């Protein structure tokens, strides 16, 4: 394993950066980061100080995943950040982490971290919609896609890379993460344990469909079709296997969005994701049997890709 990502939604889960700091002290090469944080939950100077501190403490083993603040904001009844704010946060926090002097809206005086060491903070941006994907390509170092479907990964990834190239950026080192549950065993057993995941993804897709329309051509039909019977979403159960709003999820959707079955099934699916342009597979460990899943990947799957 090369990365360990943490949720950053402080009401739904314990404060993640405390756990990261502890883990950094017990590891040497693994990288850490929130998947994902957002621009609205902390003052930007505090965010920059936090990120620069963890990067320094870990000898440069710190990234961030960044989104608009879907669960983190909405569970408090607040609105997620705009994409313009997300883009500004990316550029200005990266500059503060480097040690540059920065001005931003909430702070009337310029901010500079005198102890910063010039660290170049990698920012992966979580996106689904066309405008968010364009933002990821224009200002991000990587893209986070909460989905394990190779065709959809390619569809999303191409939009981000095209936007970056149109902005004049070199996209040759742009990273693409596919984040999805992995589960072993009989397929029916696997599906039952991972149905919560398409419900979580469906919430994001519903926002896109509401904005762009189901017939706009901007969202694949395979995504819009499966949320037609969606009847709500409980943010207090966001990312958790006991979410009650699962009745619109079909078996095919679960198999498409997740990585399930035998070891051979997992290897084949990850190879398909790699062919589609995925550079990192991030396992969502929320479905039970977490220790066994980690052990099996370490013994039987990672060596196939690192060999």
PDB file of N, CA, C and O in Angstrom, residues 76-116:
ATOM      1  N   UNK A  76     -24.583  19.942   8.417  1.00  0.00           N
ATOM      2  CA  UNK A  76     -24.804  21.090   9.293  1.00  0.00           C
ATOM      3  C   UNK A  76     -25.841  22.053   8.724  1.00  0.00           C
ATOM      4  O   UNK A  76     -26.062  23.137   9.261  1.00  0.00           O
ATOM      5  N   UNK A  77     -26.456  21.680   7.593  1.00  0.00           N
ATOM      6  CA  UNK A  77     -27.437  22.554   6.979  1.00  0.00           C
ATOM      7  C   UNK A  77     -26.826  23.692   6.192  1.00  0.00           C
ATOM      8  O   UNK A  77     -27.504  24.678   5.874  1.00  0.00           O
ATOM      9  N   UNK A  78     -25.537  23.569   5.845  1.00  0.00           N
ATOM     10  CA  UNK A  78     -24.850  24.609   5.080  1.00  0.00           C
ATOM     11  C   UNK A  78     -24.652  24.168   3.639  1.00  0.00           C
ATOM     12  O   UNK A  78     -24.728  22.990   3.315  1.00  0.00           O
ATOM     13  N   UNK A  79     -24.368  25.128   2.770  1.00  0.00           N
ATOM     14  CA  UNK A  79     -24.171  24.815   1.355  1.00  0.00           C
ATOM     15  C   UNK A  79     -22.707  24.497   1.062  1.00  0.00           C
ATOM     16  O   UNK A  79     -21.809  25.106   1.650  1.00  0.00           O
ATOM     17  N   UNK A  80     -22.460  23.571   0.137  1.00  0.00           N
ATOM     18  CA  UNK A  80     -21.078  23.307  -0.295  1.00  0.00           C
ATOM     19  C   UNK A  80     -20.473  24.535  -0.964  1.00  0.00           C
ATOM     20  O   UNK A  80     -21.184  25.458  -1.381  1.00  0.00           O
ATOM     21  N   UNK A  81     -19.166  24.531  -1.086  1.00  0.00           N
ATOM     22  CA  UNK A  81     -18.454  25.626  -1.734  1.00  0.00           C
ATOM     23  C   UNK A  81     -18.721  25.649  -3.225  1.00  0.00           C
ATOM     24  O   UNK A  81     -19.044  24.627  -3.833  1.00  0.00           O
ATOM     25  N   UNK A  82     -18.581  26.812  -3.823  1.00  0.00           N
ATOM     26  CA  UNK A  82     -18.665  26.912  -5.273  1.00  0.00           C
ATOM     27  C   UNK A  82     -17.378  26.379  -5.897  1.00  0.00           C
ATOM     28  O   UNK A  82     -16.335  26.290  -5.228  1.00  0.00           O
ATOM     29  N   UNK A  83     -17.421  26.068  -7.177  1.00  0.00           N
ATOM     30  CA  UNK A  83     -16.219  25.600  -7.873  1.00  0.00           C
ATOM     31  C   UNK A  83     -15.174  26.706  -7.969  1.00  0.00           C
ATOM     32  O   UNK A  83     -13.967  26.437  -7.917  1.00  0.00           O
ATOM     33  N   UNK A  84     -15.623  27.950  -8.103  1.00  0.00           N
ATOM     34  CA  UNK A  84     -14.670  29.063  -8.144  1.00  0.00           C
ATOM     35  C   UNK A  84     -13.905  29.157  -6.820  1.00  0.00           C
ATOM     36  O   UNK A  84     -12.687  29.388  -6.807  1.00  0.00           O
ATOM     37  N   UNK A  85     -14.612  28.945  -5.724  1.00  0.00           N
ATOM     38  CA  UNK A  85     -13.958  28.977  -4.414  1.00  0.00           C
ATOM     39  C   UNK A  85     -13.006  27.791  -4.253  1.00  0.00           C
ATOM     40  O   UNK A  85     -11.916  27.925  -3.701  1.00  0.00           O
ATOM     41  N   UNK A  86     -13.422  26.627  -4.743  1.00  0.00           N
ATOM     42  CA  UNK A  86     -12.564  25.448  -4.689  1.00  0.00           C
ATOM     43  C   UNK A  86     -11.265  25.687  -5.462  1.00  0.00           C
ATOM     44  O   UNK A  86     -10.174  25.342  -4.998  1.00  0.00           O
ATOM     45  N   UNK A  87     -11.370  26.292  -6.637  1.00  0.00           N
ATOM     46  CA  UNK A  87     -10.185  26.570  -7.444  1.00  0.00           C
ATOM     47  C   UNK A  87      -9.277  27.579  -6.755  1.00  0.00           C
ATOM     48  O   UNK A  87      -8.048  27.425  -6.739  1.00  0.00           O
ATOM     49  N   UNK A  88      -9.878  28.617  -6.182  1.00  0.00           N
ATOM     50  CA  UNK A  88      -9.073  29.636  -5.490  1.00  0.00           C
ATOM     51  C   UNK A  88      -8.386  29.038  -4.265  1.00  0.00           C
ATOM     52  O   UNK A  88      -7.216  29.320  -3.989  1.00  0.00           O
ATOM     53  N   UNK A  89      -9.114  28.197  -3.520  1.00  0.00           N
ATOM     54  CA  UNK A  89      -8.528  27.529  -2.359  1.00  0.00           C
ATOM     55  C   UNK A  89      -7.313  26.709  -2.781  1.00  0.00           C
ATOM     56  O   UNK A  89      -6.263  26.739  -2.133  1.00  0.00           O
ATOM     57  N   UNK A  90      -7.455  25.977  -3.885  1.00  0.00           N
ATOM     58  CA  UNK A  90      -6.356  25.135  -4.368  1.00  0.00           C
ATOM     59  C   UNK A  90      -5.100  25.961  -4.608  1.00  0.00           C
ATOM     60  O   UNK A  90      -4.015  25.646  -4.100  1.00  0.00           O
ATOM     61  N   UNK A  91      -5.227  27.021  -5.371  1.00  0.00           N
ATOM     62  CA  UNK A  91      -4.042  27.803  -5.745  1.00  0.00           C
ATOM     63  C   UNK A  91      -3.470  28.571  -4.554  1.00  0.00           C
ATOM     64  O   UNK A  91      -2.245  28.644  -4.387  1.00  0.00           O
ATOM     65  N   UNK A  92      -4.333  29.115  -3.712  1.00  0.00           N
ATOM     66  CA  UNK A  92      -3.829  29.965  -2.623  1.00  0.00           C
ATOM     67  C   UNK A  92      -3.286  29.152  -1.453  1.00  0.00           C
ATOM     68  O   UNK A  92      -2.287  29.532  -0.835  1.00  0.00           O
ATOM     69  N   UNK A  93      -3.904  28.030  -1.150  1.00  0.00           N
ATOM     70  CA  UNK A  93      -3.380  27.192  -0.068  1.00  0.00           C
ATOM     71  C   UNK A  93      -2.063  26.538  -0.497  1.00  0.00           C
ATOM     72  O   UNK A  93      -1.113  26.445   0.292  1.00  0.00           O
ATOM     73  N   UNK A  94      -1.983  26.107  -1.746  1.00  0.00           N
ATOM     74  CA  UNK A  94      -0.710  25.573  -2.254  1.00  0.00           C
ATOM     75  C   UNK A  94       0.394  26.628  -2.109  1.00  0.00           C
ATOM     76  O   UNK A  94       1.523  26.318  -1.714  1.00  0.00           O
ATOM     77  N   UNK A  95       0.062  27.887  -2.423  1.00  0.00           N
ATOM     78  CA  UNK A  95       1.048  28.967  -2.316  1.00  0.00           C
ATOM     79  C   UNK A  95       1.463  29.192  -0.867  1.00  0.00           C
ATOM     80  O   UNK A  95       2.658  29.380  -0.562  1.00  0.00           O
ATOM     81  N   UNK A  96       0.508  29.177   0.057  1.00  0.00           N
ATOM     82  CA  UNK A  96       0.847  29.353   1.479  1.00  0.00           C
ATOM     83  C   UNK A  96       1.720  28.213   1.981  1.00  0.00           C
ATOM     84  O   UNK A  96       2.660  28.432   2.752  1.00  0.00           O
ATOM     85  N   UNK A  97       1.405  26.982   1.560  1.00  0.00           N
ATOM     86  CA  UNK A  97       2.197  25.824   1.992  1.00  0.00           C
ATOM     87  C   UNK A  97       3.637  25.952   1.478  1.00  0.00           C
ATOM     88  O   UNK A  97       4.588  25.567   2.175  1.00  0.00           O
ATOM     89  N   UNK A  98       3.817  26.516   0.290  1.00  0.00           N
ATOM     90  CA  UNK A  98       5.173  26.757  -0.226  1.00  0.00           C
ATOM     91  C   UNK A  98       5.936  27.786   0.607  1.00  0.00           C
ATOM     92  O   UNK A  98       7.160  27.796   0.622  1.00  0.00           O
ATOM     93  N   UNK A  99       5.177  28.698   1.253  1.00  0.00           N
ATOM     94  CA  UNK A  99       5.808  29.768   2.008  1.00  0.00           C
ATOM     95  C   UNK A  99       5.622  31.137   1.393  1.00  0.00           C
ATOM     96  O   UNK A  99       6.239  32.114   1.828  1.00  0.00           O
ATOM     97  N   UNK A 100       4.761  31.213   0.379  1.00  0.00           N
ATOM     98  CA  UNK A 100       4.521  32.496  -0.280  1.00  0.00           C
ATOM     99  C   UNK A 100       3.531  33.351   0.525  1.00  0.00           C
ATOM    100  O   UNK A 100       2.736  32.831   1.299  1.00  0.00           O
ATOM    101  N   UNK A 101       3.591  34.649   0.306  1.00  0.00           N
ATOM    102  CA  UNK A 101       2.635  35.567   0.922  1.00  0.00           C
ATOM    103  C   UNK A 101       1.354  35.576   0.106  1.00  0.00           C
ATOM    104  O   UNK A 101       1.386  35.712  -1.117  1.00  0.00           O
ATOM    105  N   UNK A 102       0.215  35.422   0.782  1.00  0.00           N
ATOM    106  CA  UNK A 102      -1.065  35.233   0.088  1.00  0.00           C
ATOM    107  C   UNK A 102      -2.132  36.127   0.713  1.00  0.00           C
ATOM    108  O   UNK A 102      -2.187  36.284   1.934  1.00  0.00           O
ATOM    109  N   UNK A 103      -2.980  36.673  -0.127  1.00  0.00           N
ATOM    110  CA  UNK A 103      -4.178  37.368   0.320  1.00  0.00           C
ATOM    111  C   UNK A 103      -5.399  36.560  -0.107  1.00  0.00           C
ATOM    112  O   UNK A 103      -5.429  36.014  -1.199  1.00  0.00           O
ATOM    113  N   UNK A 104      -6.390  36.483   0.786  1.00  0.00           N
ATOM    114  CA  UNK A 104      -7.640  35.821   0.419  1.00  0.00           C
ATOM    115  C   UNK A 104      -8.790  36.529   1.125  1.00  0.00           C
ATOM    116  O   UNK A 104      -8.592  37.305   2.062  1.00  0.00           O
ATOM    117  N   UNK A 105     -10.002  36.246   0.668  1.00  0.00           N
ATOM    118  CA  UNK A 105     -11.168  37.045   1.019  1.00  0.00           C
ATOM    119  C   UNK A 105     -11.469  37.231   2.484  1.00  0.00           C
ATOM    120  O   UNK A 105     -11.831  38.323   2.910  1.00  0.00           O
ATOM    121  N   UNK A 106     -11.323  36.185   3.284  1.00  0.00           N
ATOM    122  CA  UNK A 106     -11.721  36.279   4.688  1.00  0.00           C
ATOM    123  C   UNK A 106     -10.659  36.934   5.567  1.00  0.00           C
ATOM    124  O   UNK A 106     -10.861  37.105   6.761  1.00  0.00           O
ATOM    125  N   UNK A 107      -9.509  37.261   4.968  1.00  0.00           N
ATOM    126  CA  UNK A 107      -8.385  37.771   5.762  1.00  0.00           C
ATOM    127  C   UNK A 107      -7.929  39.120   5.190  1.00  0.00           C
ATOM    128  O   UNK A 107      -7.423  39.170   4.069  1.00  0.00           O
ATOM    129  N   UNK A 108      -8.109  40.216   5.932  1.00  0.00           N
ATOM    130  CA  UNK A 108      -7.774  41.543   5.394  1.00  0.00           C
ATOM    131  C   UNK A 108      -6.286  41.811   5.259  1.00  0.00           C
ATOM    132  O   UNK A 108      -5.877  42.720   4.554  1.00  0.00           O
ATOM    133  N   UNK A 109      -5.454  41.007   5.921  1.00  0.00           N
ATOM    134  CA  UNK A 109      -4.005  41.184   5.834  1.00  0.00           C
ATOM    135  C   UNK A 109      -3.374  39.999   5.105  1.00  0.00           C
ATOM    136  O   UNK A 109      -3.866  38.874   5.205  1.00  0.00           O
ATOM    137  N   UNK A 110      -2.274  40.227   4.388  1.00  0.00           N
ATOM    138  CA  UNK A 110      -1.582  39.100   3.738  1.00  0.00           C
ATOM    139  C   UNK A 110      -1.089  38.081   4.767  1.00  0.00           C
ATOM    140  O   UNK A 110      -0.745  38.442   5.899  1.00  0.00           O
ATOM    141  N   UNK A 111      -1.068  36.825   4.361  1.00  0.00           N
ATOM    142  CA  UNK A 111      -0.649  35.733   5.251  1.00  0.00           C
ATOM    143  C   UNK A 111       0.593  35.066   4.672  1.00  0.00           C
ATOM    144  O   UNK A 111       0.654  34.775   3.475  1.00  0.00           O
ATOM    145  N   UNK A 112       1.562  34.827   5.540  1.00  0.00           N
ATOM    146  CA  UNK A 112       2.754  34.086   5.135  1.00  0.00           C
ATOM    147  C   UNK A 112       3.206  33.220   6.293  1.00  0.00           C
ATOM    148  O   UNK A 112       3.293  33.685   7.433  1.00  0.00           O
ATOM    149  N   UNK A 113       3.489  31.949   6.019  1.00  0.00           N
ATOM    150  CA  UNK A 113       3.985  31.038   7.053  1.00  0.00           C
ATOM    151  C   UNK A 113       5.516  31.124   7.070  1.00  0.00           C
ATOM    152  O   UNK A 113       6.169  30.602   6.163  1.00  0.00           O
ATOM    153  N   UNK A 114       6.097  31.761   8.085  1.00  0.00           N
ATOM    154  CA  UNK A 114       7.550  31.985   8.071  1.00  0.00           C
ATOM    155  C   UNK A 114       8.372  30.710   8.190  1.00  0.00           C
ATOM    156  O   UNK A 114       9.541  30.688   7.837  1.00  0.00           O
ATOM    157  N   UNK A 115       7.753  29.638   8.647  1.00  0.00           N
ATOM    158  CA  UNK A 115       8.471  28.382   8.873  1.00  0.00           C
ATOM    159  C   UNK A 115       8.274  27.380   7.728  1.00  0.00           C
ATOM    160  O   UNK A 115       8.805  26.270   7.762  1.00  0.00           O
ATOM    161  N   UNK A 116       7.475  27.760   6.707  1.00  0.00           N
ATOM    162  CA  UNK A 116       7.201  26.849   5.591  1.00  0.00           C
ATOM    163  C   UNK A 116       8.496  26.489   4.867  1.00  0.00           C
ATOM    164  O   UNK A 116       9.431  27.288   4.802  1.00  0.00           O
TER     165      UNK A 116
END
